[in-house]
Each structure stands twice: as structure tokens, then as C-alpha cells.
mmCIF file of C-alpha atoms in Angstrom:
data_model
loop_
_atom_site.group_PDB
_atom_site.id
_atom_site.type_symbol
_atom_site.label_atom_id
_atom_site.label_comp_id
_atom_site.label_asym_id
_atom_site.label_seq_id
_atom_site.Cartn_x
_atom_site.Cartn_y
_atom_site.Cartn_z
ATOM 1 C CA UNK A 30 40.250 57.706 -14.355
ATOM 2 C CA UNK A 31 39.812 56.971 -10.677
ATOM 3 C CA UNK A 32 41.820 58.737 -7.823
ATOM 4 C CA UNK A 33 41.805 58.095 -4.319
ATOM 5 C CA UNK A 34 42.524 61.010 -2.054
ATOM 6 C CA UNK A 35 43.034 60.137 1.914
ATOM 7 C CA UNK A 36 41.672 62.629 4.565
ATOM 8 C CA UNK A 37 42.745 62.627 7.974
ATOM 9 C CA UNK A 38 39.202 62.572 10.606
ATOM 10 C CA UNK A 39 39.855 63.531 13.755
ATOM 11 C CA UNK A 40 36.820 61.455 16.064
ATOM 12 C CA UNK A 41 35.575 61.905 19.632
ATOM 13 C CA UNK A 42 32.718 60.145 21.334
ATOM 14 C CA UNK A 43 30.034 62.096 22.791
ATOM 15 C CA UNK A 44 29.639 61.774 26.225
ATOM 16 C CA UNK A 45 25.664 62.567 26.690
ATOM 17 C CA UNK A 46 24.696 61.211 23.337
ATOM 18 C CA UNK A 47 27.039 57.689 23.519
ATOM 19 C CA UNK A 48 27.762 59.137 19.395
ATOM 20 C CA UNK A 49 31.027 59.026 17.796
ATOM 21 C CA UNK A 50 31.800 62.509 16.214
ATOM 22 C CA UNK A 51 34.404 63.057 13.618
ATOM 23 C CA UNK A 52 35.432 66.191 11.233
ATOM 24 C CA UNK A 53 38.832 66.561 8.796
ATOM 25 C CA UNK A 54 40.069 69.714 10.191
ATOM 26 C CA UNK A 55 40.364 72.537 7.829
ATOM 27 C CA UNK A 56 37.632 70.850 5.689
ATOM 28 C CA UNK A 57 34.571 72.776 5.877
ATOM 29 C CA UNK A 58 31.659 70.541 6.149
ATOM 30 C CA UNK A 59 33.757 67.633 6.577
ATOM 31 C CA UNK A 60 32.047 66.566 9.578
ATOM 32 C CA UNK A 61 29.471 64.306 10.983
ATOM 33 C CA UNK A 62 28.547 61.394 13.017
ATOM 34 C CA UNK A 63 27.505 57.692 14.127
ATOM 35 C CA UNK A 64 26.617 55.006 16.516
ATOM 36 C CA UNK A 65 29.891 53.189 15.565
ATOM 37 C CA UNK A 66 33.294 53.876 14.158
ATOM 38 C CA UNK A 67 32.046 52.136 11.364
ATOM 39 C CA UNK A 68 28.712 53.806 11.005
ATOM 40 C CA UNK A 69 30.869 56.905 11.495
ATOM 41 C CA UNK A 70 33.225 56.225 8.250
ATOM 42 C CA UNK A 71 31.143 55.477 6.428
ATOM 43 C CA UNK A 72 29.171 58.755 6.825
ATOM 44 C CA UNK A 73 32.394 60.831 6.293
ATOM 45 C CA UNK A 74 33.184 58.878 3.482
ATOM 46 C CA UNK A 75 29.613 59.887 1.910
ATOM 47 C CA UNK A 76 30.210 63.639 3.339
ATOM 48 C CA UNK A 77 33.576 63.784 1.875
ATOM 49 C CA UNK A 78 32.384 62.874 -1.766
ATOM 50 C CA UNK A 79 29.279 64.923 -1.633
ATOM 51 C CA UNK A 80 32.025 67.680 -0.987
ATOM 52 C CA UNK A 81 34.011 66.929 -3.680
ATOM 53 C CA UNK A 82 31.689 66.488 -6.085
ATOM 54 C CA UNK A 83 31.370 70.647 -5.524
ATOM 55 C CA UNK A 84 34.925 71.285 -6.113
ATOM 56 C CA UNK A 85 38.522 70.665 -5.032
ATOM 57 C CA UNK A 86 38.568 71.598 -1.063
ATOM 58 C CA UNK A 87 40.613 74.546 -0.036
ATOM 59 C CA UNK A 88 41.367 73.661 3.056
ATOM 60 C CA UNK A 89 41.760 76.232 5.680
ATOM 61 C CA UNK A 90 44.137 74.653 7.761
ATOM 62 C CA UNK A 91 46.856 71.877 8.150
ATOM 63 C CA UNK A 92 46.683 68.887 10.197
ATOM 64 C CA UNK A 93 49.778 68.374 11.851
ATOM 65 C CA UNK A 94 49.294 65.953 15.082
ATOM 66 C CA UNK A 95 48.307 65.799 18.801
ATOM 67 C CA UNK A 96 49.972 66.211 21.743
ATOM 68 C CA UNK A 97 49.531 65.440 25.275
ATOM 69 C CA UNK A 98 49.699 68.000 27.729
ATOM 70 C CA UNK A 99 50.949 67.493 31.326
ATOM 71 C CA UNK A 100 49.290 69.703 33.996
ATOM 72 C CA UNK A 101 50.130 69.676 37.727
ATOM 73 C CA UNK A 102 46.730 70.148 40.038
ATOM 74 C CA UNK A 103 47.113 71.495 43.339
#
């Protein structure tokens, strides 16, 4: 039987290299790269099963959300 499992990617884009970057935190190895947000998916996709073809991950930490911080600059 088939089972989807969704995995949250956090994804930045690389200033020097123009590269979108993206890792699930707390997943070790879950992380990798691409020229678009597509290209980018898809490789964590193919990370992500290559993981769990290993085992079940135990993740290290939680993802709980972002925040925006507020500083004053003199």
C-alpha cells in the first residue's frame, strides 16, 4: 500500500550562485538544491525518498514557524 508523508522545506536563494537552496529541518540529509523552485522540488522530492528508502527519519528537531524580527538601527 502507498502512503504519502508531507515534509516541510524550508528554501532560500543564494545570493552569489543565483541557486535556490532548501533543507527539512531536523531531517538529516534532507537538503539540496536548484536553478528553479521547481528544479528544487523535485530534487528534495528524490532526496527525501532516497532517505526513506534507509529507514523511518528520526528527526532531530521540530519545525514550528518563522518570525520576523524588528530591530531599531542607530
Amino acid at each position: 500500500m502507498l502512503s504519502l508523508k508531507t515534509f516541510t522545506a524550508i528554501v532560500e536563494k543564494d545570493i552569489d550562485t543565483n541557486l535556490y537552496v532548501g533543507y527539512v529541518p531536523g531531517f538529516p540529509g534532507a537538503h539540496s538544491q536548484g536553478e528553479t523552485l521547481d528544479e528544487l522540488q523535485d530534487n528534495l522530492r528524490e532526496v527525501i525518498e532516497m532517505l526513506l528508502e534507509d529507514a523511518e527519519p528520526k528527526f532531530q528537531t521540530e519545525f514550528v514557524g518563522t518570525q520576523q524580527i524588528v530591530v531599531q538601527r542607530v
